[in-house]
């Protein structure tokens, strides 16, 4: 099963990180993703631009284009990981590993994927 | 990175919105600051034990409000201070309280807080200093360093500025649409001032001022999230990001100015450029052009050119013409003349400059541009005269050094010809 691990966190806090703090988090994430890559379980990884660059298309009878991201939550989607996991348990465990990178209070949304292109690399 | 360092960053990130909400609650700047400080102290005690709360801003606002109440009670000696567990964290049971602080409140709270700092009786530098202290939470020594003054002088300035805004009755009702637009535009102007204060620094002072640019961009992004339908806020944020993307390339190792045409474009920060271009695209969809959007569009054309020679000067000239209509000023016309020189040659540009001379007396860039145009036209003596005038009004060693380099170039050319 393929899982997407979606990273939610407070954008205002993440934007307050210094470049060094930011790099420190990325380095810790790299430790996890490097291992996943060695195991042949890592698909595309993306870091998204700030939500200020987002545009939302609202579907309905007539489509409406809105400025800003979808969802009125306190947190923002800042990126996602695409990871091969044998089970939901393993996806949760992987997300926990990733969560060690910073002590902020963000969340990871875990969701099975139906389709992915390109296919994740296999070792 | 230690836990304390992470908490510090989280507190800084939450500060503008939390302070805005506390100001609405207490209607007093000092009380709001005191409450925020107290909330931060409690966060430092509680968060390492309990983990950071899900909603840092709401936590700080609620704990700050409670702590200030405790303070009043303590002063009245009516009640004992409650135990730390009483304010340790927001459990789910306190969810409804958090809900009361919705985004609609936050955005007007933050706007009100920033707008206070834009008090018209305050000189621009004091507006910026006040915003940095109150909204961003920079310490007085940090601000003093950025403005190259002593801590004591900065402390006095901020105290005076605070007194002035505190005397003003802060209107706490939700602003109407026209008033909100007016506030936003005043706040945008201060953010751009703040950015330029950091950006215009050169030489040895340049690196200590980078935080001013970062803070301006951080606040602009925050406002943009709260007011997502404002194309000029998009434009302003894009403009600052584009200018900031060049900061590593615009000064050489000695701190001297490197002209756009000589900059190593490999040093431009592509992340910032990409974000700015995305913001600008969003802004232009609204079809409501404004000065920030046009300036950002000009900066974007520079950013998009792989080499200086690829710059779309015809488009830039058009944009400056649009800017002249939106916001007429001799400085804008001077910039258009530079574009005209690239499109139609130095003679056409020089004619424009002649018409601007009376409006720009003692303006460094005017004489710098005039000298360069005359040099291109093969009139070295007049060029030299213009460069000398530029030298006389140069405001920084970097500006003077740049003109001296131009004069050297002129002299070498003359010697080679003679």
mmCIF file of N, CA, C and O in Angstrom, chain B residues 190-244:
data_model
loop_
_atom_site.group_PDB
_atom_site.id
_atom_site.type_symbol
_atom_site.label_atom_id
_atom_site.label_comp_id
_atom_site.label_asym_id
_atom_site.label_seq_id
_atom_site.Cartn_x
_atom_site.Cartn_y
_atom_site.Cartn_z
ATOM 1 N N UNK B 190 4.294 51.338 6.042
ATOM 2 C CA UNK B 190 5.276 51.176 7.113
ATOM 3 C C UNK B 190 6.099 49.906 6.918
ATOM 4 O O UNK B 190 7.305 49.882 7.167
ATOM 5 N N UNK B 191 5.450 48.842 6.438
ATOM 6 C CA UNK B 191 6.197 47.612 6.182
ATOM 7 C C UNK B 191 7.268 47.844 5.116
ATOM 8 O O UNK B 191 8.389 47.347 5.219
ATOM 9 N N UNK B 192 6.906 48.629 4.101
ATOM 10 C CA UNK B 192 7.877 48.885 3.037
ATOM 11 C C UNK B 192 9.012 49.785 3.546
ATOM 12 O O UNK B 192 10.174 49.601 3.188
ATOM 13 N N UNK B 193 8.663 50.737 4.423
ATOM 14 C CA UNK B 193 9.695 51.557 5.065
ATOM 15 C C UNK B 193 10.649 50.683 5.866
ATOM 16 O O UNK B 193 11.867 50.839 5.808
ATOM 17 N N UNK B 194 10.053 49.781 6.629
ATOM 18 C CA UNK B 194 10.843 48.872 7.453
ATOM 19 C C UNK B 194 11.785 48.060 6.577
ATOM 20 O O UNK B 194 12.973 47.920 6.867
ATOM 21 N N UNK B 195 11.243 47.556 5.479
ATOM 22 C CA UNK B 195 12.063 46.768 4.564
ATOM 23 C C UNK B 195 13.206 47.615 4.005
ATOM 24 O O UNK B 195 14.366 47.193 3.999
ATOM 25 N N UNK B 196 12.878 48.822 3.563
ATOM 26 C CA UNK B 196 13.903 49.676 2.950
ATOM 27 C C UNK B 196 14.960 50.120 3.941
ATOM 28 O O UNK B 196 16.113 50.300 3.577
ATOM 29 N N UNK B 197 14.543 50.303 5.187
ATOM 30 C CA UNK B 197 15.504 50.640 6.234
ATOM 31 C C UNK B 197 16.580 49.560 6.304
ATOM 32 O O UNK B 197 17.753 49.839 6.474
ATOM 33 N N UNK B 198 16.153 48.322 6.165
ATOM 34 C CA UNK B 198 17.107 47.217 6.179
ATOM 35 C C UNK B 198 17.838 47.076 4.860
ATOM 36 O O UNK B 198 19.025 46.790 4.823
ATOM 37 N N UNK B 199 17.116 47.332 3.776
ATOM 38 C CA UNK B 199 17.679 47.051 2.462
ATOM 39 C C UNK B 199 18.674 48.104 2.009
ATOM 40 O O UNK B 199 19.634 47.801 1.312
ATOM 41 N N UNK B 200 18.437 49.355 2.423
ATOM 42 C CA UNK B 200 19.289 50.432 1.926
ATOM 43 C C UNK B 200 20.645 50.451 2.617
ATOM 44 O O UNK B 200 21.530 51.186 2.229
ATOM 45 N N UNK B 201 20.784 49.656 3.671
ATOM 46 C CA UNK B 201 22.059 49.636 4.388
ATOM 47 C C UNK B 201 23.149 49.061 3.497
ATOM 48 O O UNK B 201 22.912 48.190 2.685
ATOM 49 N N UNK B 202 24.342 49.611 3.658
ATOM 50 C CA UNK B 202 25.464 49.101 2.872
ATOM 51 C C UNK B 202 26.667 48.913 3.788
ATOM 52 O O UNK B 202 26.653 49.322 4.939
ATOM 53 N N UNK B 203 27.695 48.307 3.225
ATOM 54 C CA UNK B 203 28.958 48.186 3.941
ATOM 55 C C UNK B 203 28.821 47.403 5.229
ATOM 56 O O UNK B 203 28.035 46.463 5.320
ATOM 57 N N UNK B 204 29.557 47.838 6.233
ATOM 58 C CA UNK B 204 29.636 47.108 7.489
ATOM 59 C C UNK B 204 28.310 46.965 8.196
ATOM 60 O O UNK B 204 28.109 46.040 8.977
ATOM 61 N N UNK B 205 27.374 47.906 7.918
ATOM 62 C CA UNK B 205 26.110 47.852 8.646
ATOM 63 C C UNK B 205 25.099 46.931 7.964
ATOM 64 O O UNK B 205 24.036 46.675 8.502
ATOM 65 N N UNK B 206 25.433 46.457 6.756
ATOM 66 C CA UNK B 206 24.450 45.714 5.975
ATOM 67 C C UNK B 206 23.951 44.461 6.692
ATOM 68 O O UNK B 206 22.750 44.212 6.755
ATOM 69 N N UNK B 207 24.882 43.690 7.269
ATOM 70 C CA UNK B 207 24.451 42.398 7.794
ATOM 71 C C UNK B 207 23.587 42.524 9.039
ATOM 72 O O UNK B 207 22.709 41.722 9.272
ATOM 73 N N UNK B 208 23.811 43.561 9.859
ATOM 74 C CA UNK B 208 22.990 43.684 11.062
ATOM 75 C C UNK B 208 21.579 44.127 10.718
ATOM 76 O O UNK B 208 20.688 44.093 11.551
ATOM 77 N N UNK B 209 21.367 44.566 9.481
ATOM 78 C CA UNK B 209 20.053 45.095 9.131
ATOM 79 C C UNK B 209 19.182 44.098 8.386
ATOM 80 O O UNK B 209 18.019 44.369 8.146
ATOM 81 N N UNK B 210 19.762 42.976 8.010
ATOM 82 C CA UNK B 210 18.980 41.958 7.310
ATOM 83 C C UNK B 210 17.722 41.569 8.102
ATOM 84 O O UNK B 210 16.667 41.378 7.512
ATOM 85 N N UNK B 211 17.805 41.481 9.447
ATOM 86 C CA UNK B 211 16.584 41.130 10.181
ATOM 87 C C UNK B 211 15.421 42.073 9.912
ATOM 88 O O UNK B 211 14.266 41.661 9.969
ATOM 89 N N UNK B 212 15.705 43.336 9.610
ATOM 90 C CA UNK B 212 14.616 44.270 9.314
ATOM 91 C C UNK B 212 13.865 43.810 8.064
ATOM 92 O O UNK B 212 12.642 43.842 8.020
ATOM 93 N N UNK B 213 14.615 43.384 7.059
ATOM 94 C CA UNK B 213 13.982 42.885 5.825
ATOM 95 C C UNK B 213 13.178 41.621 6.125
ATOM 96 O O UNK B 213 12.050 41.468 5.654
ATOM 97 N N UNK B 214 13.772 40.734 6.905
ATOM 98 C CA UNK B 214 13.090 39.474 7.232
ATOM 99 C C UNK B 214 11.797 39.725 7.997
ATOM 100 O O UNK B 214 10.776 39.087 7.726
ATOM 101 N N UNK B 215 11.851 40.656 8.961
ATOM 102 C CA UNK B 215 10.652 40.965 9.747
ATOM 103 C C UNK B 215 9.569 41.564 8.852
ATOM 104 O O UNK B 215 8.387 41.252 8.991
ATOM 105 N N UNK B 216 9.977 42.457 7.946
ATOM 106 C CA UNK B 216 9.000 43.092 7.052
ATOM 107 C C UNK B 216 8.300 42.032 6.205
ATOM 108 O O UNK B 216 7.082 42.056 6.032
ATOM 109 N N UNK B 217 9.073 41.090 5.692
ATOM 110 C CA UNK B 217 8.494 40.039 4.847
ATOM 111 C C UNK B 217 7.596 39.116 5.678
ATOM 112 O O UNK B 217 6.519 38.717 5.244
ATOM 113 N N UNK B 218 8.052 38.822 6.893
ATOM 114 C CA UNK B 218 7.257 37.953 7.765
ATOM 115 C C UNK B 218 5.892 38.587 8.060
ATOM 116 O O UNK B 218 4.849 37.921 7.976
ATOM 117 N N UNK B 219 5.895 39.885 8.396
ATOM 118 C CA UNK B 219 4.631 40.564 8.687
ATOM 119 C C UNK B 219 3.762 40.675 7.433
ATOM 120 O O UNK B 219 2.539 40.543 7.507
ATOM 121 N N UNK B 220 4.403 40.905 6.298
ATOM 122 C CA UNK B 220 3.635 41.017 5.051
ATOM 123 C C UNK B 220 2.949 39.688 4.731
ATOM 124 O O UNK B 220 1.789 39.653 4.326
ATOM 125 N N UNK B 221 3.682 38.581 4.919
ATOM 126 C CA UNK B 221 3.072 37.269 4.669
ATOM 127 C C UNK B 221 1.911 37.014 5.627
ATOM 128 O O UNK B 221 0.883 36.460 5.247
ATOM 129 N N UNK B 222 2.099 37.432 6.870
ATOM 130 C CA UNK B 222 1.055 37.245 7.875
ATOM 131 C C UNK B 222 -0.196 38.037 7.474
ATOM 132 O O UNK B 222 -1.315 37.514 7.497
ATOM 133 N N UNK B 223 0.001 39.290 7.081
ATOM 134 C CA UNK B 223 -1.132 40.110 6.650
ATOM 135 C C UNK B 223 -1.790 39.522 5.409
ATOM 136 O O UNK B 223 -3.006 39.547 5.265
ATOM 137 N N UNK B 224 -0.959 38.996 4.535
ATOM 138 C CA UNK B 224 -1.476 38.423 3.296
ATOM 139 C C UNK B 224 -2.366 37.215 3.586
ATOM 140 O O UNK B 224 -3.369 36.989 2.918
ATOM 141 N N UNK B 225 -1.969 36.439 4.593
ATOM 142 C CA UNK B 225 -2.807 35.288 4.960
ATOM 143 C C UNK B 225 -4.129 35.746 5.549
ATOM 144 O O UNK B 225 -5.155 35.112 5.361
ATOM 145 N N UNK B 226 -4.095 36.869 6.287
ATOM 146 C CA UNK B 226 -5.313 37.352 6.926
ATOM 147 C C UNK B 226 -6.194 38.134 5.953
ATOM 148 O O UNK B 226 -7.402 38.203 6.109
ATOM 149 N N UNK B 227 -5.566 38.734 4.944
ATOM 150 C CA UNK B 227 -6.313 39.490 3.935
ATOM 151 C C UNK B 227 -5.964 38.954 2.549
ATOM 152 O O UNK B 227 -5.274 39.628 1.784
ATOM 153 N N UNK B 228 -6.442 37.751 2.232
ATOM 154 C CA UNK B 228 -5.967 37.085 1.006
ATOM 155 C C UNK B 228 -6.463 37.731 -0.281
ATOM 156 O O UNK B 228 -5.919 37.442 -1.341
ATOM 157 N N UNK B 229 -7.447 38.602 -0.208
ATOM 158 C CA UNK B 229 -8.004 39.167 -1.435
ATOM 159 C C UNK B 229 -7.455 40.537 -1.800
ATOM 160 O O UNK B 229 -8.077 41.249 -2.569
ATOM 161 N N UNK B 230 -6.304 40.921 -1.233
ATOM 162 C CA UNK B 230 -5.774 42.264 -1.467
ATOM 163 C C UNK B 230 -4.600 42.228 -2.436
ATOM 164 O O UNK B 230 -3.470 41.926 -2.053
ATOM 165 N N UNK B 231 -4.829 42.573 -3.703
ATOM 166 C CA UNK B 231 -3.735 42.457 -4.676
ATOM 167 C C UNK B 231 -2.515 43.319 -4.336
ATOM 168 O O UNK B 231 -1.391 42.917 -4.623
ATOM 169 N N UNK B 232 -2.735 44.483 -3.714
ATOM 170 C CA UNK B 232 -1.572 45.308 -3.392
ATOM 171 C C UNK B 232 -0.708 44.680 -2.289
ATOM 172 O O UNK B 232 0.502 44.888 -2.253
ATOM 173 N N UNK B 233 -1.328 43.933 -1.375
ATOM 174 C CA UNK B 233 -0.515 43.216 -0.370
ATOM 175 C C UNK B 233 0.302 42.117 -1.045
ATOM 176 O O UNK B 233 1.441 41.868 -0.669
ATOM 177 N N UNK B 234 -0.306 41.469 -2.046
ATOM 178 C CA UNK B 234 0.461 40.493 -2.826
ATOM 179 C C UNK B 234 1.633 41.186 -3.505
ATOM 180 O O UNK B 234 2.756 40.702 -3.500
ATOM 181 N N UNK B 235 1.315 42.343 -4.105
ATOM 182 C CA UNK B 235 2.340 43.097 -4.826
ATOM 183 C C UNK B 235 3.474 43.516 -3.914
ATOM 184 O O UNK B 235 4.654 43.368 -4.252
ATOM 185 N N UNK B 236 3.127 44.025 -2.738
ATOM 186 C CA UNK B 236 4.154 44.469 -1.791
ATOM 187 C C UNK B 236 5.030 43.298 -1.361
ATOM 188 O O UNK B 236 6.265 43.410 -1.317
ATOM 189 N N UNK B 237 4.402 42.184 -1.017
ATOM 190 C CA UNK B 237 5.176 41.026 -0.571
ATOM 191 C C UNK B 237 6.097 40.549 -1.695
ATOM 192 O O UNK B 237 7.275 40.243 -1.465
ATOM 193 N N UNK B 238 5.557 40.494 -2.907
ATOM 194 C CA UNK B 238 6.359 40.068 -4.052
ATOM 195 C C UNK B 238 7.533 41.020 -4.267
ATOM 196 O O UNK B 238 8.671 40.591 -4.491
ATOM 197 N N UNK B 239 7.254 42.319 -4.157
ATOM 198 C CA UNK B 239 8.297 43.325 -4.364
ATOM 199 C C UNK B 239 9.439 43.136 -3.364
ATOM 200 O O UNK B 239 10.621 43.134 -3.733
ATOM 201 N N UNK B 240 9.085 42.946 -2.099
ATOM 202 C CA UNK B 240 10.117 42.786 -1.076
ATOM 203 C C UNK B 240 10.898 41.494 -1.291
ATOM 204 O O UNK B 240 12.122 41.463 -1.156
ATOM 205 N N UNK B 241 10.186 40.429 -1.642
ATOM 206 C CA UNK B 241 10.874 39.152 -1.881
ATOM 207 C C UNK B 241 11.848 39.266 -3.054
ATOM 208 O O UNK B 241 12.967 38.741 -3.000
ATOM 209 N N UNK B 242 11.426 39.958 -4.107
ATOM 210 C CA UNK B 242 12.288 40.089 -5.288
ATOM 211 C C UNK B 242 13.532 40.911 -4.964
ATOM 212 O O UNK B 242 14.641 40.564 -5.375
ATOM 213 N N UNK B 243 13.335 42.009 -4.226
ATOM 214 C CA UNK B 243 14.504 42.818 -3.876
ATOM 215 C C UNK B 243 15.428 42.045 -2.949
ATOM 216 O O UNK B 243 16.644 42.055 -3.118
ATOM 217 N N UNK B 244 14.820 41.357 -1.980
ATOM 218 C CA UNK B 244 15.613 40.613 -1.010
ATOM 219 C C UNK B 244 16.367 39.458 -1.689
ATOM 220 O O UNK B 244 17.445 39.080 -1.242
#
